Coordinates of C-alpha atoms in Angstrom, one line a residue:
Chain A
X271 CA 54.9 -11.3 -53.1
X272 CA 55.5 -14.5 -51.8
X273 CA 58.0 -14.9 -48.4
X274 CA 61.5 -15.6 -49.1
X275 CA 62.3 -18.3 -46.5
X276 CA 65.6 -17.0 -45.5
X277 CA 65.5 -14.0 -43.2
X278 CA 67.8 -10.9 -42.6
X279 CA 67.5 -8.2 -40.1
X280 CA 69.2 -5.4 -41.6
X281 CA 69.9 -1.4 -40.2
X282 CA 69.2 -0.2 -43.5
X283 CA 65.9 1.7 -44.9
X284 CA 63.4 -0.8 -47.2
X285 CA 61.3 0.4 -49.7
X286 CA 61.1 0.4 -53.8
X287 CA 63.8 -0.1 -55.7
X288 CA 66.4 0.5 -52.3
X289 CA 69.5 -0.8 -52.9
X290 CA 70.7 -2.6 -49.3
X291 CA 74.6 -3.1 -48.7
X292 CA 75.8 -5.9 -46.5
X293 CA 78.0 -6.0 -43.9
X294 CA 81.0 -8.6 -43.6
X295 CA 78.5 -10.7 -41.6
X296 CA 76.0 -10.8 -43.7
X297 CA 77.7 -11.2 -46.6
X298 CA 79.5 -14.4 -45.1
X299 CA 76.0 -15.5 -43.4
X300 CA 74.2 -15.5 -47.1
X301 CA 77.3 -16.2 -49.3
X302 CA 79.5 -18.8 -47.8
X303 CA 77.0 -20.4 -45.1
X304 CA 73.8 -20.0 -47.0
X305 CA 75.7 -20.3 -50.0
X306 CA 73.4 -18.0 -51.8
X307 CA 74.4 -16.0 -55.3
X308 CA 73.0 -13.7 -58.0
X309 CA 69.3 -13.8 -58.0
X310 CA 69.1 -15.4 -54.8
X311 CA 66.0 -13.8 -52.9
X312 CA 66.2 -13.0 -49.2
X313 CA 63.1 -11.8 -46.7
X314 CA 64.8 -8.1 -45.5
X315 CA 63.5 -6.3 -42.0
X316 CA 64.7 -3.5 -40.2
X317 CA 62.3 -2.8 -37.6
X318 CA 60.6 0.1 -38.8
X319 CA 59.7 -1.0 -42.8
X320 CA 58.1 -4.1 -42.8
X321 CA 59.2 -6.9 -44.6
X322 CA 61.0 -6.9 -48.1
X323 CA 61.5 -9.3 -50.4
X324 CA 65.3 -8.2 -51.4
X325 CA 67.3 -10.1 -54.6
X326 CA 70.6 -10.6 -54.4
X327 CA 72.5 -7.7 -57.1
X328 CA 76.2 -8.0 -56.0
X329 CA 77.8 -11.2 -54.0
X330 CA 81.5 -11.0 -52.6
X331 CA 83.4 -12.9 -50.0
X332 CA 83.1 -9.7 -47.4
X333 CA 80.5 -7.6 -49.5
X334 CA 77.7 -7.8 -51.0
X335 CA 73.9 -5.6 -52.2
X336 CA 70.5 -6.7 -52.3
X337 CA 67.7 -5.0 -54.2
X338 CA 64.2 -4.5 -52.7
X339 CA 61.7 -5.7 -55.2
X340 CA 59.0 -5.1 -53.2
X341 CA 56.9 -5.4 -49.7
X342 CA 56.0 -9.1 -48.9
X343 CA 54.6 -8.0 -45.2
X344 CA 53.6 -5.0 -43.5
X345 CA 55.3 -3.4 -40.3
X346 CA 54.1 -5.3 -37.3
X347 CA 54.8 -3.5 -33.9
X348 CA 53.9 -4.8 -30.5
X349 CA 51.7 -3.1 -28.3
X350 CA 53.3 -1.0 -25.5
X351 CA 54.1 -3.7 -23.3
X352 CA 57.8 -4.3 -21.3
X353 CA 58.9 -7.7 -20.1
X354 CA 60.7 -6.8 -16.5
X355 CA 62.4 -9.8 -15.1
X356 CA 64.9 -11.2 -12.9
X357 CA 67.4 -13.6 -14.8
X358 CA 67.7 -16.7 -14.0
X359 CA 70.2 -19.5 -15.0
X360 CA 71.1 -19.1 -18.2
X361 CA 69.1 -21.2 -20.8
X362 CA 65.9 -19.9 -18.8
X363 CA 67.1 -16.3 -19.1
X364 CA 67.6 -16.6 -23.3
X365 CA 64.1 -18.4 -22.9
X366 CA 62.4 -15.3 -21.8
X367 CA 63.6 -12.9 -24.0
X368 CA 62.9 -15.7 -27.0
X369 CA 59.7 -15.7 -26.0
X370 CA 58.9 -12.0 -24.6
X371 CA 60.1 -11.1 -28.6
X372 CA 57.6 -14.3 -30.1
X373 CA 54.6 -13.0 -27.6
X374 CA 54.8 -9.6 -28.8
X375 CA 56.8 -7.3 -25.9
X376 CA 58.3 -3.6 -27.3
X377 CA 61.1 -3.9 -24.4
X378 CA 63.1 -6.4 -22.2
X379 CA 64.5 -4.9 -19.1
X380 CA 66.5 -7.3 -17.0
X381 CA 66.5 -6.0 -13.3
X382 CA 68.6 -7.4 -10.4
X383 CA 67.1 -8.0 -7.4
X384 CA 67.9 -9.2 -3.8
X385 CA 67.5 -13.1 -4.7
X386 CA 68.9 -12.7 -8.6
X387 CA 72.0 -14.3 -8.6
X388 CA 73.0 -12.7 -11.6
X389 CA 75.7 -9.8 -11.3
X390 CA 75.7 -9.0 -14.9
X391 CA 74.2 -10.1 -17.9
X392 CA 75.6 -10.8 -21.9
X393 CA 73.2 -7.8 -22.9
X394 CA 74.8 -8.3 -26.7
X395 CA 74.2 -12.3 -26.2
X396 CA 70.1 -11.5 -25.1
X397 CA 69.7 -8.5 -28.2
X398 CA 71.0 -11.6 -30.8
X399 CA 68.4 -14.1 -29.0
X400 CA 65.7 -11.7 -29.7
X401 CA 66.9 -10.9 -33.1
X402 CA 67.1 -14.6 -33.6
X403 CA 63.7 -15.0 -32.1
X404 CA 62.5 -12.6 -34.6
X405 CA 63.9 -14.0 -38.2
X406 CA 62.5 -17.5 -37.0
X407 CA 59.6 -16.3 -36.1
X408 CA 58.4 -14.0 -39.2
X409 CA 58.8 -11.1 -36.5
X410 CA 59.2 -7.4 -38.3
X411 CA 60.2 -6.0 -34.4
X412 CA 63.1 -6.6 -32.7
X413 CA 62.7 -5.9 -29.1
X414 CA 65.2 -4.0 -27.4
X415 CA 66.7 -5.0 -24.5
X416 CA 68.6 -3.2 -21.9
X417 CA 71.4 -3.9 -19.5
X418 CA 71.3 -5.1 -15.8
X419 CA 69.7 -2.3 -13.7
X420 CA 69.1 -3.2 -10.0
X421 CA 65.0 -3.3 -9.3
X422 CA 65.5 -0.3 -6.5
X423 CA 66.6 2.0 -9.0
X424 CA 63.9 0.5 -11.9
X425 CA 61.3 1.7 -9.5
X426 CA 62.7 5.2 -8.5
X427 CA 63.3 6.1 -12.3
X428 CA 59.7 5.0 -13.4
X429 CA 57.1 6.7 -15.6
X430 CA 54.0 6.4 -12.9
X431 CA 51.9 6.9 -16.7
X432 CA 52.9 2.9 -17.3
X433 CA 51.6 0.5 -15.2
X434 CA 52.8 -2.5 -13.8
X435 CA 51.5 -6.2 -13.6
X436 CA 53.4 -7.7 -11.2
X437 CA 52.7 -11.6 -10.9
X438 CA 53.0 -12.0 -7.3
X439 CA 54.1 -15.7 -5.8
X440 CA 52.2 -15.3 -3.2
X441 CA 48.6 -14.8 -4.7
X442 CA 48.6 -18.4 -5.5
X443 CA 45.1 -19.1 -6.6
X444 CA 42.4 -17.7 -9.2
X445 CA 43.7 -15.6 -11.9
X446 CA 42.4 -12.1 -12.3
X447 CA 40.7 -11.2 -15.1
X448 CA 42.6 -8.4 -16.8
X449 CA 39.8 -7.6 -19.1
X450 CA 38.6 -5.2 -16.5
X451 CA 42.3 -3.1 -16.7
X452 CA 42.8 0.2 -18.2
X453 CA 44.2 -0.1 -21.7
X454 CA 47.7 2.2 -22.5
X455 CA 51.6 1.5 -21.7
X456 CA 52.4 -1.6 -19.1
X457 CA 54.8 -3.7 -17.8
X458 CA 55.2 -6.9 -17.0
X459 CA 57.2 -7.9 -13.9
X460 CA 58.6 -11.2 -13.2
X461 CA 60.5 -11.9 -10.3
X462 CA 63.7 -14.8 -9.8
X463 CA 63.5 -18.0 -8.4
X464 CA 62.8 -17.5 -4.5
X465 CA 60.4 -14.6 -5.8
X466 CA 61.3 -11.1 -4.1
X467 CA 62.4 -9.8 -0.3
X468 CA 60.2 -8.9 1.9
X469 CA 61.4 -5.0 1.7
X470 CA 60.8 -5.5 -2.2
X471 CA 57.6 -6.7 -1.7
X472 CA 56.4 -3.9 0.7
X473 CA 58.0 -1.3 -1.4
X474 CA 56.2 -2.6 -4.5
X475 CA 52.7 -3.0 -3.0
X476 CA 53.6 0.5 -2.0
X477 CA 54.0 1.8 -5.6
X478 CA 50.5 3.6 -6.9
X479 CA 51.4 2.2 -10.4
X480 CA 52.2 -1.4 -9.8
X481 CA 49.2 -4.1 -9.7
X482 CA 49.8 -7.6 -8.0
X483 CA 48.2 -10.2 -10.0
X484 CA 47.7 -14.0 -9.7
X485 CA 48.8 -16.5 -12.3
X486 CA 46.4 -19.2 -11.4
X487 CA 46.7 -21.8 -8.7
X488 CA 50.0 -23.1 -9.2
X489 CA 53.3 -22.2 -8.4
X490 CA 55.2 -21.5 -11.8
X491 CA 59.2 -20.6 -12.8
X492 CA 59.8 -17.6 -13.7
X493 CA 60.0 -18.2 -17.2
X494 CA 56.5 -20.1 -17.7
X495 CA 55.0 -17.0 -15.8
X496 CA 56.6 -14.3 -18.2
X497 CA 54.9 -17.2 -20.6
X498 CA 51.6 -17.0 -18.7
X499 CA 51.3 -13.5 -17.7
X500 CA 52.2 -12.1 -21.6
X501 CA 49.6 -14.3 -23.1
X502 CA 47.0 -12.9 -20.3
X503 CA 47.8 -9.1 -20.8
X504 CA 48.1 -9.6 -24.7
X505 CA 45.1 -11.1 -25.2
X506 CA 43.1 -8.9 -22.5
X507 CA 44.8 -5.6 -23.4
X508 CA 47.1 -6.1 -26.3
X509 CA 46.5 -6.8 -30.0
X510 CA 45.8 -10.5 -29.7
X511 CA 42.1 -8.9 -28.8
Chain B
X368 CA 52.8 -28.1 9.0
X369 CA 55.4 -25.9 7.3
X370 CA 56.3 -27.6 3.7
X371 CA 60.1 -29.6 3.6
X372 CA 62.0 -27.6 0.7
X373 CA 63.4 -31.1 -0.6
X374 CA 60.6 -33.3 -2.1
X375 CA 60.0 -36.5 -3.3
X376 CA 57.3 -38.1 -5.6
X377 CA 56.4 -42.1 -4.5
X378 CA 54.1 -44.4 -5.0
X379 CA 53.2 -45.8 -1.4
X380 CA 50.0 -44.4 0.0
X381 CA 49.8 -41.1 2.4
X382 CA 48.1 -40.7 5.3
X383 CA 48.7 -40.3 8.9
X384 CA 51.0 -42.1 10.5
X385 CA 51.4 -44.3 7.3
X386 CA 55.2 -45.5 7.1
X387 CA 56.5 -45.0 3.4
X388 CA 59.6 -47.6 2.2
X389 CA 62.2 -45.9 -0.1
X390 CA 63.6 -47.4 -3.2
X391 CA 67.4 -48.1 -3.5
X392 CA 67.6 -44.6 -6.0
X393 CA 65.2 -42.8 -3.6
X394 CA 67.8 -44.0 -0.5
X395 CA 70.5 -43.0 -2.1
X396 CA 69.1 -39.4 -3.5
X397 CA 68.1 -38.7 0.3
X398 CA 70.8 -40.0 2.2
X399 CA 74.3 -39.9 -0.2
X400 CA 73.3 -36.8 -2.2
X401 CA 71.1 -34.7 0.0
X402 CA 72.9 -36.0 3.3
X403 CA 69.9 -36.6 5.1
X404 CA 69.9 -37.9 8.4
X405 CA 67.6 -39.5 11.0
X406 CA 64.8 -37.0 12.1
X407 CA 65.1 -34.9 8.8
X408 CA 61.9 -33.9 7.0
X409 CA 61.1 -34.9 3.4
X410 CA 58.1 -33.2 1.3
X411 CA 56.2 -36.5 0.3
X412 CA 53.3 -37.1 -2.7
X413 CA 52.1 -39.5 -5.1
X414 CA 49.6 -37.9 -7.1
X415 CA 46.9 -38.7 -4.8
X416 CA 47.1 -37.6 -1.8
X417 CA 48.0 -34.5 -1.5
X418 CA 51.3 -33.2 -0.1
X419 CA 52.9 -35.0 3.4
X420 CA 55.4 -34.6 5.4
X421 CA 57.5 -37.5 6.5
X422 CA 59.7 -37.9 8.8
X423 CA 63.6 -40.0 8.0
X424 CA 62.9 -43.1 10.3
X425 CA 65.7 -45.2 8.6
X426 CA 68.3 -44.3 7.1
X427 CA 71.1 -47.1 5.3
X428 CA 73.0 -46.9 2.1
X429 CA 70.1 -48.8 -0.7
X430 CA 67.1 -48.5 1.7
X431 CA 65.2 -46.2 4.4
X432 CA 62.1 -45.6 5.9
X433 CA 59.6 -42.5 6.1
X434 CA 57.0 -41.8 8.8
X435 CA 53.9 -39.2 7.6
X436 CA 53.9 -36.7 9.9
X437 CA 51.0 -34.8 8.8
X438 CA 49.0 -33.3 5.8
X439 CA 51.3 -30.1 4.6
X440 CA 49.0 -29.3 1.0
X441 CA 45.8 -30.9 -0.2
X442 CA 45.9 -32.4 -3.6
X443 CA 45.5 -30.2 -6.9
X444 CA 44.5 -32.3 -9.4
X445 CA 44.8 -30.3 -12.6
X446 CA 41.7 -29.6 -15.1
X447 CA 40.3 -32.8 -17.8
X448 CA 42.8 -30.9 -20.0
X449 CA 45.3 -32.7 -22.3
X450 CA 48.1 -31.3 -24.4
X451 CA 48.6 -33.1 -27.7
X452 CA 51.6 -31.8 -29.4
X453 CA 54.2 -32.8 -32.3
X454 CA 57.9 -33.6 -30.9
X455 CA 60.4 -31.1 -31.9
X456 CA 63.9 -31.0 -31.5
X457 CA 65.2 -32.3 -28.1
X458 CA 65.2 -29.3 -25.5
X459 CA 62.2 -27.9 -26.8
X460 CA 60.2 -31.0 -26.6
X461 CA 61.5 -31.1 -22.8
X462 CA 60.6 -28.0 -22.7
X463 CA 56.7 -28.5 -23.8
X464 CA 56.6 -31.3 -21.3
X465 CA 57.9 -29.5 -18.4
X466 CA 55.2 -26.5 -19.5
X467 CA 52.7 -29.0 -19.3
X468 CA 53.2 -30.4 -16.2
X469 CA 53.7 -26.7 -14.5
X470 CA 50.6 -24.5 -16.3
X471 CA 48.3 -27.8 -15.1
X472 CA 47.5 -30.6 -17.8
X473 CA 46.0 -33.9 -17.0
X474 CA 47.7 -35.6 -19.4
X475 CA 50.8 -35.3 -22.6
X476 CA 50.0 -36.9 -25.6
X477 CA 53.3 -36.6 -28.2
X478 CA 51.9 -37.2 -31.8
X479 CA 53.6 -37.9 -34.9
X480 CA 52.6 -36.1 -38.2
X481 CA 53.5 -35.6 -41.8
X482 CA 56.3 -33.0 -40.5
X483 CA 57.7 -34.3 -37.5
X484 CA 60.8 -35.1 -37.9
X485 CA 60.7 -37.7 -34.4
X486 CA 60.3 -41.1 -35.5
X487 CA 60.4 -42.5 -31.5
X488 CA 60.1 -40.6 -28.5
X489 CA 62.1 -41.7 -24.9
X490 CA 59.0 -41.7 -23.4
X491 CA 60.5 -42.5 -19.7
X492 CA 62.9 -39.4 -20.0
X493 CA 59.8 -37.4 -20.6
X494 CA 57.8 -39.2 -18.2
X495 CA 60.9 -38.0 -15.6
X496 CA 60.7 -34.5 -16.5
X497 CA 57.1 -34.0 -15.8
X498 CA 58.1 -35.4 -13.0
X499 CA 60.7 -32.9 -12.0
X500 CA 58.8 -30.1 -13.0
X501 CA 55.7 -31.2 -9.9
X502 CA 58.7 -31.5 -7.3
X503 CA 60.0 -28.7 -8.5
X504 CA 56.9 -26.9 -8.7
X505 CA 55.4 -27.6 -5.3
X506 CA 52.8 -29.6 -7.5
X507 CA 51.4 -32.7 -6.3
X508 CA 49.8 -34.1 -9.6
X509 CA 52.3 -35.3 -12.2
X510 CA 50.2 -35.5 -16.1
X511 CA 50.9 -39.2 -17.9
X512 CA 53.0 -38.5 -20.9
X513 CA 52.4 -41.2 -23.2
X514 CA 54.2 -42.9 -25.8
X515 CA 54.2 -41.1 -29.6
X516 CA 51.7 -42.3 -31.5
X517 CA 51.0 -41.4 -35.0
X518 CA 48.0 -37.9 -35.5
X519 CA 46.0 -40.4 -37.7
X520 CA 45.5 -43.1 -35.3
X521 CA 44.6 -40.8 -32.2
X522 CA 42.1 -38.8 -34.3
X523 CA 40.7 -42.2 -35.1
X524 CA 40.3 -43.2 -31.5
X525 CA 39.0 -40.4 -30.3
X526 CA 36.1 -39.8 -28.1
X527 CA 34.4 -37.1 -29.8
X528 CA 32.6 -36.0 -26.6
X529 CA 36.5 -34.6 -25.4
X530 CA 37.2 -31.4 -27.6
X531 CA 40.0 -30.6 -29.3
X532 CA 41.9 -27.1 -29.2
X533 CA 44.0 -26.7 -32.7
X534 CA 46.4 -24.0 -32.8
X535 CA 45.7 -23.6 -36.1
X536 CA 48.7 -22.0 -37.6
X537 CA 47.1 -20.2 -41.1
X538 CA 44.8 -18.0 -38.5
X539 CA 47.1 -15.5 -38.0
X540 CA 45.3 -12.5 -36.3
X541 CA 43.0 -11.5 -33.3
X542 CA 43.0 -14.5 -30.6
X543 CA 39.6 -16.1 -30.3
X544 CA 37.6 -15.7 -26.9
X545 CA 37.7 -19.1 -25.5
X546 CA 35.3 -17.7 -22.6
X547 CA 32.1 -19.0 -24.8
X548 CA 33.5 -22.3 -25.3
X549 CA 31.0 -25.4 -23.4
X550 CA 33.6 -26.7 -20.6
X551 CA 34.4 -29.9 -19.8
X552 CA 36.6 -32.5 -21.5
X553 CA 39.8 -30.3 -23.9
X554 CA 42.3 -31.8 -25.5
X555 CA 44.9 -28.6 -26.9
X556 CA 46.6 -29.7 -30.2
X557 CA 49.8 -27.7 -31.1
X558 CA 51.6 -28.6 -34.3
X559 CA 55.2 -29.3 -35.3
X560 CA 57.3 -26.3 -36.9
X561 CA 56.1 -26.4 -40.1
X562 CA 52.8 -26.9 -39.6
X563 CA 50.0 -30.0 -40.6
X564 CA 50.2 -30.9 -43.9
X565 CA 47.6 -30.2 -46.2
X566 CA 45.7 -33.4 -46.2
X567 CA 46.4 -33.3 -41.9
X568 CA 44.6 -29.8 -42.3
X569 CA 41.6 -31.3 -44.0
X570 CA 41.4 -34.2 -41.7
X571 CA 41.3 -32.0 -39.1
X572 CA 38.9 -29.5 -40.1
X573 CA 36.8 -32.4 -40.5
X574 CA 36.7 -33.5 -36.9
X575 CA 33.4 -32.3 -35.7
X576 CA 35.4 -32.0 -32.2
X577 CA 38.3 -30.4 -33.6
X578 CA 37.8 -26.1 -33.0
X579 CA 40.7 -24.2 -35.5
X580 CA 41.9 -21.3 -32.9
X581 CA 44.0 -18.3 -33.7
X582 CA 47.2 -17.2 -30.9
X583 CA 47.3 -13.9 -31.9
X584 CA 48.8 -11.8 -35.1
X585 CA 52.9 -13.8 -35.0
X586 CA 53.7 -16.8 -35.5
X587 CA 55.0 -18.9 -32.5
X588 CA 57.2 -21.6 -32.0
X589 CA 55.6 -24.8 -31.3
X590 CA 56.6 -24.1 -27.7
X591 CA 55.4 -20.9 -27.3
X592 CA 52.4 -21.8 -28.9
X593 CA 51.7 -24.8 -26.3
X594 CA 52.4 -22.2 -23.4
X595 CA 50.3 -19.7 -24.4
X596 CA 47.4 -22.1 -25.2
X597 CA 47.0 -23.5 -22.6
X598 CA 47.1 -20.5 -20.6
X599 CA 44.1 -19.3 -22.8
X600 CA 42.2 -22.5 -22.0
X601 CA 43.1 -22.2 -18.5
X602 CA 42.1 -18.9 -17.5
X603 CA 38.7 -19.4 -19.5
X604 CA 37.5 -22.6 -19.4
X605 CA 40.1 -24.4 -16.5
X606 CA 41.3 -23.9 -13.0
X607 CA 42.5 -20.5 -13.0
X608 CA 39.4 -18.7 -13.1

């Protein structure tokens, strides 16, 4: 079935013959913006059910229904892989978790940490990025991502079971080869402009679960090294293999 | 010598004890802005040389004077790597520049094909930001961004003994090993949104120097796809391995 080119993330299940109701949102989104009507066809995801190609059975100013004719994609779920990182100023923060969702990460977890200026984030305003990231994209997943949690506490709470890649600042030079690396759940961790405190430092060299890694021999922002250091694990260890 | 955190990128030759002359916006960017004064430090390169510092020697309103003090970085010229890429819309072409400049690329060709919508390019602003991202960076090597010039014509040009990198959109799936590839001389060729055209695509595949590439199973943004790219080429074939 060929893709519809306008794309809706819905809550809904997809399958044969579902029926899918619209919220207010959507309805407006597809009726007065996209100005869409009967017949229309729309590219429906929800996360879990792969893409649908969805036509358009009932259009109202609030309301509406589309009707799964049939799968135009399959589910495609990221490998286990979390994006931790520090945000930065703000177009570089929606940057990240654009591009965390594009490169394939299950999670986003925004920690604060002793040089993060940040005291809180827009957690709804970084969940629509991703979604965005996701229609454009011809994404299935939507990554979740969580509030602000400070680093400290990130660390205290972990699952010792999921390692963590930690692109260290200060192992400017060759990058290591990850090919080597045990397969299974990781994370990625990305720290702020400034990179992290000293006692951050020697409490994460001190974790059993957390690897320091170079990103090659030049010193990068934060958000090209999310960039550099997904592509590396993903296609060492993640299904870009 | 411990590195000056404000840095500047000039034209004037390096070297011990040579005395550097400032330009009226270089003057004025150190001494009204920054409020420099006589005996501050200054983190000094021109692409060459590697990274000096100088010392303020004169200081007036629309001129000034630097001493080199001593060597504080060697040079890091990047790998024989260029980025060809198709201008997008306005932050994200800054954005592929600035990418560029930071993940190591020689040189920044913007190309204009069947789907870009660019007609002209301000190549100086571009030129400024690949600046900004080396002083920002710590780098001392700042890649050429040329002026846009149409796919056709640089395929046309082109020295078939440097290889070119296509992101080749349609192969969605496992990324390719670049480890195999011969090195030397790359060129990495990322497309607009949209994609090449059809008769690009054939042209293209055509090129005995042009290698078609996956970047994993999801489609990317032309951005995304320039970062992640060239971190492949990098850590296989460049200066990160």
């Amino acid at each position: 079935m060929e893709r519809a080119k306008i794309r809706l993330c819905v809550e809904h299940p997809l399958g044969e013959g579902q029926a899918v109701p619209l919220t207010a949102d959507q309805a407006h989104y597809l009726f007065s913006v996209m100005r869409l009507g009967l017949g229309a066809r729309v590219a429906l995801f929800n996360g879990r059910d792969g893409e649908w190609t969805g036509e358009v059975v009932e259009a109202a100013k609030k309301t509406g229904r589309l009707l799964c004719l049939g799968q135009a994609a399959p589910q495609l779920d990221p490998p286990d892989l979390w994006l931790l990182f520090a945000p930065i100023r703000k177009e570089r923060t929606d940057f990240i978790v654009e591009k965390a969702a594009e490169l394939g990460c299950a999670k986003i977890l925004p920690v604060q940490t002793e040089f993060t200026n940040a005291q809180r984030i827009r957690q709804d305003r970084l969940q629509a990025h991703a979604l965005e990231a996701a229609e454009q994209c011809l994404g299935t997943y939507v990554p979740e991502v969580r509030d602000l949690q400070p680093l400290a506490k990130v660390l205290q709470d972990w699952d010792p079971a999921r390692r963590i890649l930690w692109g260290d600042e200060s192992r400017v030079g060759p990058a290591e080869t990850l090919a080597g690396f045990a397969p299974g759940p990781w994370a990625i961790l990305i720290g702020p402009e400034g990179g992290f405190s000293e006692p951050e430092r020697a409490r994460l060299r001190g974790c059993d679960f957390v690897t320091p890694v170079s990103l090659g021999p030049r010193i990068l922002r934060a958000d090209t090294a999310a960039c550099a250091a997904i592509t590396l694990w993903q296609s060492a260890l993640g299904d870009w293999r």
